[in-house]
Short mmCIF file of C-alpha atoms in Angstrom, two decimals:
data_model
loop_
_atom_site.label_atom_id
_atom_site.label_comp_id
_atom_site.label_asym_id
_atom_site.label_seq_id
_atom_site.Cartn_x
_atom_site.Cartn_y
_atom_site.Cartn_z
CA MET A 1 48.80 -193.20 74.10
CA PRO A 2 49.64 -190.41 76.56
CA ILE A 3 46.66 -188.66 78.12
CA LEU A 4 48.39 -185.30 77.61
CA GLU A 5 50.93 -184.17 75.05
CA VAL A 6 52.33 -180.64 75.16
CA SER A 7 54.45 -179.58 72.21
CA ASN A 8 56.62 -176.46 72.02
CA ILE A 9 54.38 -174.15 74.05
CA LYS A 10 55.56 -170.54 74.06
CA LYS A 11 54.03 -167.51 75.73
CA LYS A 12 55.13 -163.90 76.03
CA PHE A 13 53.63 -160.83 77.65
CA ASP A 14 54.60 -157.71 75.74
CA ASN A 15 58.26 -158.41 74.96
CA ASN A 16 58.85 -160.64 77.96
CA GLU A 17 58.96 -164.30 76.93
CA ILE A 18 57.74 -166.31 79.93
CA ILE A 19 57.44 -169.79 78.36
CA LYS A 20 60.22 -170.55 75.88
CA GLY A 21 59.25 -173.83 74.24
CA ILE A 22 57.87 -176.35 76.73
CA SER A 23 57.24 -179.95 75.62
CA PHE A 24 56.28 -182.94 77.74
CA SER A 25 53.75 -185.76 77.95
CA MET A 26 52.10 -187.71 80.74
CA GLU A 27 50.22 -190.97 81.13
CA GLU A 28 46.77 -191.49 82.63
CA GLY A 29 46.95 -191.95 86.40
CA GLN A 30 50.29 -190.17 86.63
CA ALA A 31 51.08 -187.31 88.99
CA ILE A 32 53.65 -184.75 87.87
CA SER A 33 54.99 -182.03 90.16
CA ILE A 34 56.39 -178.84 88.65
CA ILE A 35 58.96 -177.05 90.77
CA GLY A 36 61.12 -173.99 90.24
CA SER A 37 61.81 -170.48 91.43
CA SER A 38 59.21 -167.72 91.38
CA GLY A 39 59.04 -166.30 87.88
CA SER A 40 60.22 -169.47 86.15
CA GLY A 41 56.92 -169.82 84.26
CA LYS A 42 55.16 -172.55 86.26
CA THR A 43 51.84 -170.79 86.77
CA THR A 44 51.81 -169.41 83.21
CA LEU A 45 52.27 -172.96 81.91
CA LEU A 46 49.27 -174.16 83.93
CA ARG A 47 47.17 -171.24 82.71
CA CYS A 48 48.08 -172.11 79.12
CA LEU A 49 47.06 -175.73 79.67
CA ASN A 50 43.71 -174.57 81.08
CA PHE A 51 43.22 -172.07 78.22
CA LEU A 52 43.17 -169.20 80.72
CA GLU A 53 46.00 -167.84 78.57
CA ARG A 54 46.40 -168.42 74.84
CA PRO A 55 49.91 -169.67 73.98
CA ASP A 56 51.66 -167.83 71.17
CA GLU A 57 52.99 -171.10 69.76
CA GLY A 58 52.51 -174.79 70.35
CA ILE A 59 50.04 -177.67 70.42
CA ILE A 60 48.08 -179.26 73.29
CA THR A 61 46.62 -182.73 72.79
CA VAL A 62 44.40 -184.66 75.26
CA ARG A 63 43.51 -188.32 74.65
CA GLY A 64 44.66 -188.00 71.05
CA GLU A 65 42.42 -184.98 70.38
CA ARG A 66 44.19 -181.78 69.39
CA LEU A 67 42.58 -179.24 71.72
CA PHE A 68 44.83 -176.34 70.84
CA ASP A 69 47.01 -175.36 67.91
CA ALA A 70 48.40 -171.83 67.98
CA SER A 71 48.35 -171.75 64.18
CA ALA A 72 44.58 -172.36 64.11
CA PRO A 73 41.85 -169.68 64.41
CA ILE A 74 40.81 -168.60 67.91
CA ASP A 75 38.03 -170.77 69.32
CA LYS A 76 34.58 -169.36 69.93
CA PRO A 77 33.74 -168.94 73.65
CA ASP A 78 31.46 -171.98 73.81
CA VAL A 79 34.09 -174.20 72.17
CA LEU A 80 36.79 -172.89 74.49
CA ARG A 81 34.58 -173.52 77.52
CA GLU A 82 34.07 -177.12 76.42
CA LYS A 83 37.81 -177.65 75.99
CA ARG A 84 38.49 -176.28 79.46
CA LEU A 85 36.38 -179.11 80.91
CA HIS A 86 39.26 -181.50 80.18
CA PHE A 87 41.20 -179.73 82.95
CA GLY A 88 40.23 -179.03 86.54
CA MET A 89 42.02 -176.09 88.18
CA VAL A 90 42.68 -175.52 91.88
CA PHE A 91 44.13 -172.06 92.47
CA GLN A 92 46.37 -170.62 95.20
CA GLN A 93 43.48 -168.47 96.38
CA PHE A 94 40.39 -170.60 96.83
CA ASN A 95 38.09 -168.46 94.64
CA LEU A 96 34.92 -169.83 96.22
CA PHE A 97 31.69 -167.92 95.72
CA PRO A 98 31.01 -166.29 99.12
CA GLN A 99 27.23 -166.27 98.66
CA TYR A 100 27.02 -170.05 98.21
CA THR A 101 27.42 -172.90 100.68
CA ALA A 102 30.16 -175.49 100.31
CA LEU A 103 27.77 -177.88 98.57
CA GLU A 104 26.44 -175.14 96.29
CA ASN A 105 29.99 -174.17 95.30
CA VAL A 106 30.70 -177.78 94.32
CA THR A 107 27.46 -178.34 92.39
CA LEU A 108 27.07 -174.94 90.72
CA ALA A 109 29.07 -175.58 87.53
CA PRO A 110 27.68 -179.10 86.87
CA SER A 111 24.16 -177.73 87.44
CA LEU A 112 24.70 -174.92 84.93
CA LEU A 113 26.01 -177.43 82.40
CA SER A 114 23.06 -179.76 82.89
CA ASP A 115 20.69 -177.43 80.99
CA GLY A 116 17.99 -177.54 83.65
CA LYS A 117 17.86 -181.31 84.00
CA ASP A 118 17.15 -183.03 87.30
CA ASN A 119 20.09 -182.22 89.62
CA THR A 120 19.56 -185.15 92.01
CA GLU A 121 22.63 -187.00 90.75
CA ILE A 122 24.72 -183.83 90.75
CA ILE A 123 23.85 -183.11 94.39
CA LYS A 124 24.56 -186.75 95.31
CA THR A 125 27.99 -186.55 93.66
CA GLY A 126 28.69 -183.20 95.37
CA LYS A 127 27.93 -184.68 98.77
CA GLU A 128 30.13 -187.70 98.04
CA LEU A 129 33.03 -185.46 97.02
CA LEU A 130 32.73 -183.29 100.14
CA ASP A 131 32.60 -186.45 102.24
CA GLN A 132 35.75 -187.63 100.45
CA MET A 133 37.36 -184.32 101.44
CA GLY A 134 36.40 -184.88 105.08
CA LEU A 135 33.77 -182.13 104.96
CA SER A 136 30.51 -184.05 105.38
CA ASP A 137 29.67 -181.85 108.38
CA ARG A 138 30.44 -178.60 106.55
CA MET A 139 28.24 -178.88 103.45
CA SER A 140 25.87 -176.12 104.55
CA ASN A 141 28.62 -173.77 105.67
CA TYR A 142 29.52 -170.65 103.73
CA PRO A 143 33.17 -169.95 102.85
CA HIS A 144 33.59 -167.37 105.65
CA GLN A 145 32.60 -170.11 108.12
CA LEU A 146 35.40 -172.41 106.93
CA SER A 147 39.13 -172.44 107.65
CA GLY A 148 41.55 -171.89 104.79
CA GLY A 149 42.29 -175.61 104.62
CA GLN A 150 38.59 -176.42 104.49
CA GLN A 151 38.01 -173.84 101.76
CA GLN A 152 40.81 -175.34 99.68
CA ARG A 153 39.32 -178.80 100.09
CA VAL A 154 35.97 -177.44 98.86
CA ALA A 155 37.84 -176.00 95.87
CA ILE A 156 39.35 -179.44 95.15
CA ALA A 157 35.89 -181.05 95.36
CA ARG A 158 34.56 -178.37 93.00
CA ALA A 159 37.27 -179.15 90.44
CA LEU A 160 36.60 -182.89 90.70
CA ALA A 161 32.84 -182.38 90.26
CA LEU A 162 33.35 -181.66 86.57
CA LYS A 163 35.18 -185.00 86.14
CA PRO A 164 38.22 -183.54 84.38
CA ASP A 165 40.76 -185.69 82.57
CA ILE A 166 43.57 -183.85 84.35
CA LEU A 167 43.48 -182.06 87.70
CA CYS A 168 45.85 -179.08 88.01
CA PHE A 169 47.02 -177.49 91.25
CA ASP A 170 48.74 -174.11 91.36
CA GLU A 171 50.64 -174.09 94.68
CA PRO A 172 47.54 -175.24 96.58
CA THR A 173 49.05 -174.65 100.03
CA SER A 174 50.78 -171.31 99.50
CA ALA A 175 47.89 -169.31 101.01
CA LEU A 176 47.61 -171.57 104.06
CA ASP A 177 49.11 -171.44 107.52
CA PRO A 178 51.62 -174.24 108.07
CA GLU A 179 49.27 -176.12 110.40
CA LEU A 180 46.57 -176.20 107.69
CA THR A 181 48.92 -177.26 104.90
CA GLY A 182 49.00 -180.89 106.02
CA GLU A 183 45.26 -181.47 105.62
CA VAL A 184 45.30 -180.29 102.00
CA LEU A 185 48.44 -182.26 101.14
CA ARG A 186 46.83 -185.33 102.70
CA VAL A 187 43.84 -185.01 100.35
CA ILE A 188 46.12 -184.64 97.30
CA ARG A 189 48.14 -187.66 98.46
CA GLU A 190 44.91 -189.69 98.63
CA LEU A 191 44.02 -188.59 95.10
CA ALA A 192 47.46 -189.70 93.91
CA ASP A 193 46.95 -193.08 95.60
CA LYS A 194 43.72 -193.41 93.59
CA LYS A 195 45.69 -192.72 90.39
CA THR A 196 44.08 -189.36 89.69
CA THR A 197 45.92 -187.73 86.79
CA MET A 198 47.43 -184.55 88.25
CA ILE A 199 49.83 -181.72 87.54
CA ILE A 200 50.91 -180.06 90.78
CA VAL A 201 52.87 -176.82 90.92
CA THR A 202 54.28 -176.86 94.44
CA HIS A 203 57.00 -175.52 96.69
CA GLU A 204 56.65 -178.52 99.05
CA MET A 205 59.70 -180.54 98.00
CA ALA A 206 59.19 -183.49 100.35
CA PHE A 207 55.60 -183.77 99.16
CA ALA A 208 56.67 -183.63 95.50
CA ARG A 209 59.30 -186.29 96.09
CA ASP A 210 57.00 -188.68 97.93
CA VAL A 211 53.73 -188.23 95.99
CA ALA A 212 54.61 -187.40 92.37
CA ASP A 213 55.67 -189.98 89.82
CA GLU A 214 57.78 -187.43 87.99
CA VAL A 215 59.14 -183.97 88.72
CA ILE A 216 59.70 -181.19 86.21
CA PHE A 217 62.15 -178.47 87.22
CA MET A 218 61.50 -175.25 85.34
CA ASP A 219 63.97 -172.40 85.11
CA ASP A 220 63.63 -169.21 83.08
CA GLY A 221 60.75 -170.52 80.98
CA VAL A 222 62.21 -173.90 80.01
CA ILE A 223 62.25 -177.42 81.42
CA LEU A 224 65.77 -177.79 82.74
CA GLU A 225 65.36 -181.23 84.28
CA LYS A 226 62.66 -183.92 84.25
CA GLY A 227 62.59 -187.41 85.65
CA PRO A 228 61.41 -189.72 88.45
CA ALA A 229 60.54 -187.58 91.47
CA LYS A 230 62.95 -189.14 93.95
CA GLU A 231 65.83 -189.02 91.48
CA VAL A 232 65.36 -185.37 90.53
CA ILE A 233 64.94 -184.15 94.11
CA ASN A 234 67.45 -186.43 95.83
CA ASN A 235 70.07 -186.58 93.06
CA PRO A 236 69.57 -183.79 90.50
CA THR A 237 71.87 -183.87 87.48
CA LYS A 238 71.82 -180.16 86.67
CA GLU A 239 73.78 -177.63 88.70
CA ARG A 240 70.90 -175.13 88.58
CA THR A 241 68.53 -177.74 90.03
CA ARG A 242 71.01 -178.42 92.83
CA GLN A 243 71.28 -174.70 93.56
CA PHE A 244 67.49 -174.33 93.71
CA LEU A 245 67.00 -177.31 96.03
CA SER A 246 69.92 -176.24 98.21
CA SER A 247 68.43 -172.75 98.63
CA LEU A 248 65.25 -174.28 100.04
CA ASN A 249 67.18 -176.14 102.73
CA LYS A 250 68.93 -173.05 104.11
#
């Protein structure tokens, strides 16, 4: 059974249809990269999967459980919050809380969800995650004391702390200087090696080719091409995909 099944997701803003019927599935431990031009609907798709936007049509199923059906009544806030826990989200901008240390940023959400229980295990897990991100010496630092790459790695640890079924990245290196991009991509590569289930919206084509199991090329709100990462990026079958990839090499 696929860990995620997305069926005919559609989303419009006013009269502008951004997502025009997206369907795909993925297996546990798989990494999928989503590529495409700005405005093709990549970020909107991620926001629909994370219930940050409500699709106008479609169904989202995780581990056989139907989490979303556009034809059903709107979920109450507490139900929606619980469904979001299936997905971890790492944004372009790091969105760390400036008043909290790196460790506090990572442990805040699990602590709030623990209903006042002993947080010893939560803190232990937070420290382990920051160590995994190469930040064992930065746990007490505040965001303004960290580089952009370090802040993004804290954001990744924060997403992992909630133990999501699927980890989603929305162009995680787009706000970074080129010299800091490598350290974040290295962490994501390590997660892929550990078979973390991930959806990665990225403009780093070499990274998508080498790390993802499959690549989805989106264009104008639809999936135009999907397949094994190396095949799609090295030998695309659609002319529009070839045009997009060629434009990046100029």
